[in-house]
Short mmCIF file of C-alpha atoms in Angstrom, two decimals:
data_model
loop_
_atom_site.label_atom_id
_atom_site.label_comp_id
_atom_site.label_asym_id
_atom_site.label_seq_id
_atom_site.Cartn_x
_atom_site.Cartn_y
_atom_site.Cartn_z
CA MET A 1 18.36 2.70 17.06
CA SER A 2 20.09 5.11 14.74
CA PRO A 3 18.99 5.51 11.12
CA ALA A 4 22.31 4.07 9.94
CA THR A 5 21.88 0.96 12.12
CA LEU A 6 18.35 0.43 10.86
CA LYS A 7 19.52 0.81 7.27
CA ARG A 8 22.32 -1.74 7.85
CA LYS A 9 19.96 -4.25 9.46
CA LEU A 10 17.38 -3.90 6.70
CA HIS A 11 20.09 -4.25 4.05
CA LYS A 12 21.31 -7.42 5.79
CA HIS A 13 17.82 -8.86 5.23
CA GLY A 14 17.67 -7.72 1.61
CA THR A 15 15.16 -4.92 2.06
CA SER A 16 14.92 -1.20 2.71
CA PHE A 17 12.76 1.18 4.70
CA GLN A 18 11.03 2.32 1.51
CA ALA A 19 10.23 -1.28 0.55
CA GLN A 20 8.81 -2.05 4.00
CA HIS A 21 6.79 1.18 3.99
CA ALA A 22 5.31 0.32 0.59
CA LEU A 23 4.52 -3.22 1.77
CA ALA A 24 2.72 -1.88 4.84
CA ARG A 25 0.70 0.56 2.71
CA LYS A 26 -0.22 -2.27 0.33
CA HIS A 27 -1.49 -4.47 3.16
CA VAL A 28 -3.48 -1.63 4.71
CA ALA A 29 -5.04 -0.77 1.33
CA LEU A 30 -6.04 -4.40 0.73
CA SER A 31 -7.53 -4.61 4.23
CA LEU A 32 -9.52 -1.42 3.74
CA TYR A 33 -10.96 -2.77 0.51
CA GLN A 34 -11.74 -6.19 1.93
CA ILE A 35 -12.99 -5.34 5.41
CA LYS A 36 -14.35 -1.81 5.11
CA GLY A 37 -15.29 -1.68 1.42
CA MET A 38 -13.82 1.81 1.14
CA SER A 39 -13.64 3.79 -2.10
CA ASN A 40 -10.37 4.39 -3.95
CA GLU A 41 -10.40 8.05 -2.92
CA ALA A 42 -11.01 7.19 0.74
CA VAL A 43 -8.18 4.64 0.77
CA ALA A 44 -5.83 7.13 -0.93
CA GLU A 45 -6.69 9.75 1.68
CA TYR A 46 -6.33 7.25 4.56
CA LEU A 47 -2.84 6.35 3.31
CA ASN A 48 -1.90 10.04 3.00
CA PHE A 49 -1.58 10.17 -0.76
CA ASN A 50 -1.94 13.74 -2.03
CA ASP A 51 -3.66 12.61 -5.20
CA PRO A 52 -5.79 9.51 -5.92
CA ALA A 53 -3.93 9.11 -9.23
CA ASN A 54 -0.64 8.70 -7.33
CA PHE A 55 -2.30 6.08 -5.15
CA ARG A 56 -3.61 4.17 -8.18
CA ARG A 57 -0.14 4.19 -9.75
CA SER A 58 1.49 2.96 -6.54
CA PHE A 59 -1.19 0.32 -5.98
CA LYS A 60 -0.69 -1.06 -9.48
CA ARG A 61 3.08 -1.20 -8.89
CA TRP A 62 2.54 -3.04 -5.58
CA THR A 63 -0.04 -5.56 -6.77
CA GLY A 64 0.09 -5.67 -10.57
CA SER A 65 -3.61 -4.82 -10.60
CA THR A 66 -5.73 -1.69 -10.42
CA PRO A 67 -7.45 -0.70 -7.19
CA THR A 68 -10.84 -0.82 -8.91
CA LEU A 69 -10.34 -4.45 -9.96
CA ILE A 70 -9.29 -5.48 -6.46
CA GLN A 71 -12.23 -3.56 -5.03
CA ARG A 72 -14.58 -5.50 -7.33
CA LEU A 73 -12.98 -8.82 -6.34
CA PHE A 74 -13.68 -8.08 -2.67
CA ASN A 75 -17.26 -6.98 -3.35
CA PHE A 76 -19.28 -10.00 -2.27
CA ASP A 77 -22.72 -8.53 -3.03
#
């Protein structure tokens, strides 16, 4: 499938590649916190963020909450 076709099909469904990429990263981050109990820095590195601060900013945009708060919510100890 060509990039233009993909863009058209995503637009038809009211989304974009960037939006789907961000959604996938959000779900992976949440899974890593919940299942693996990973640190913020480890999750940022796993998701290929160059800087943990960029990850924290993106995470807050995706979820409306900070990674540390979500991490604490998933900590069942």
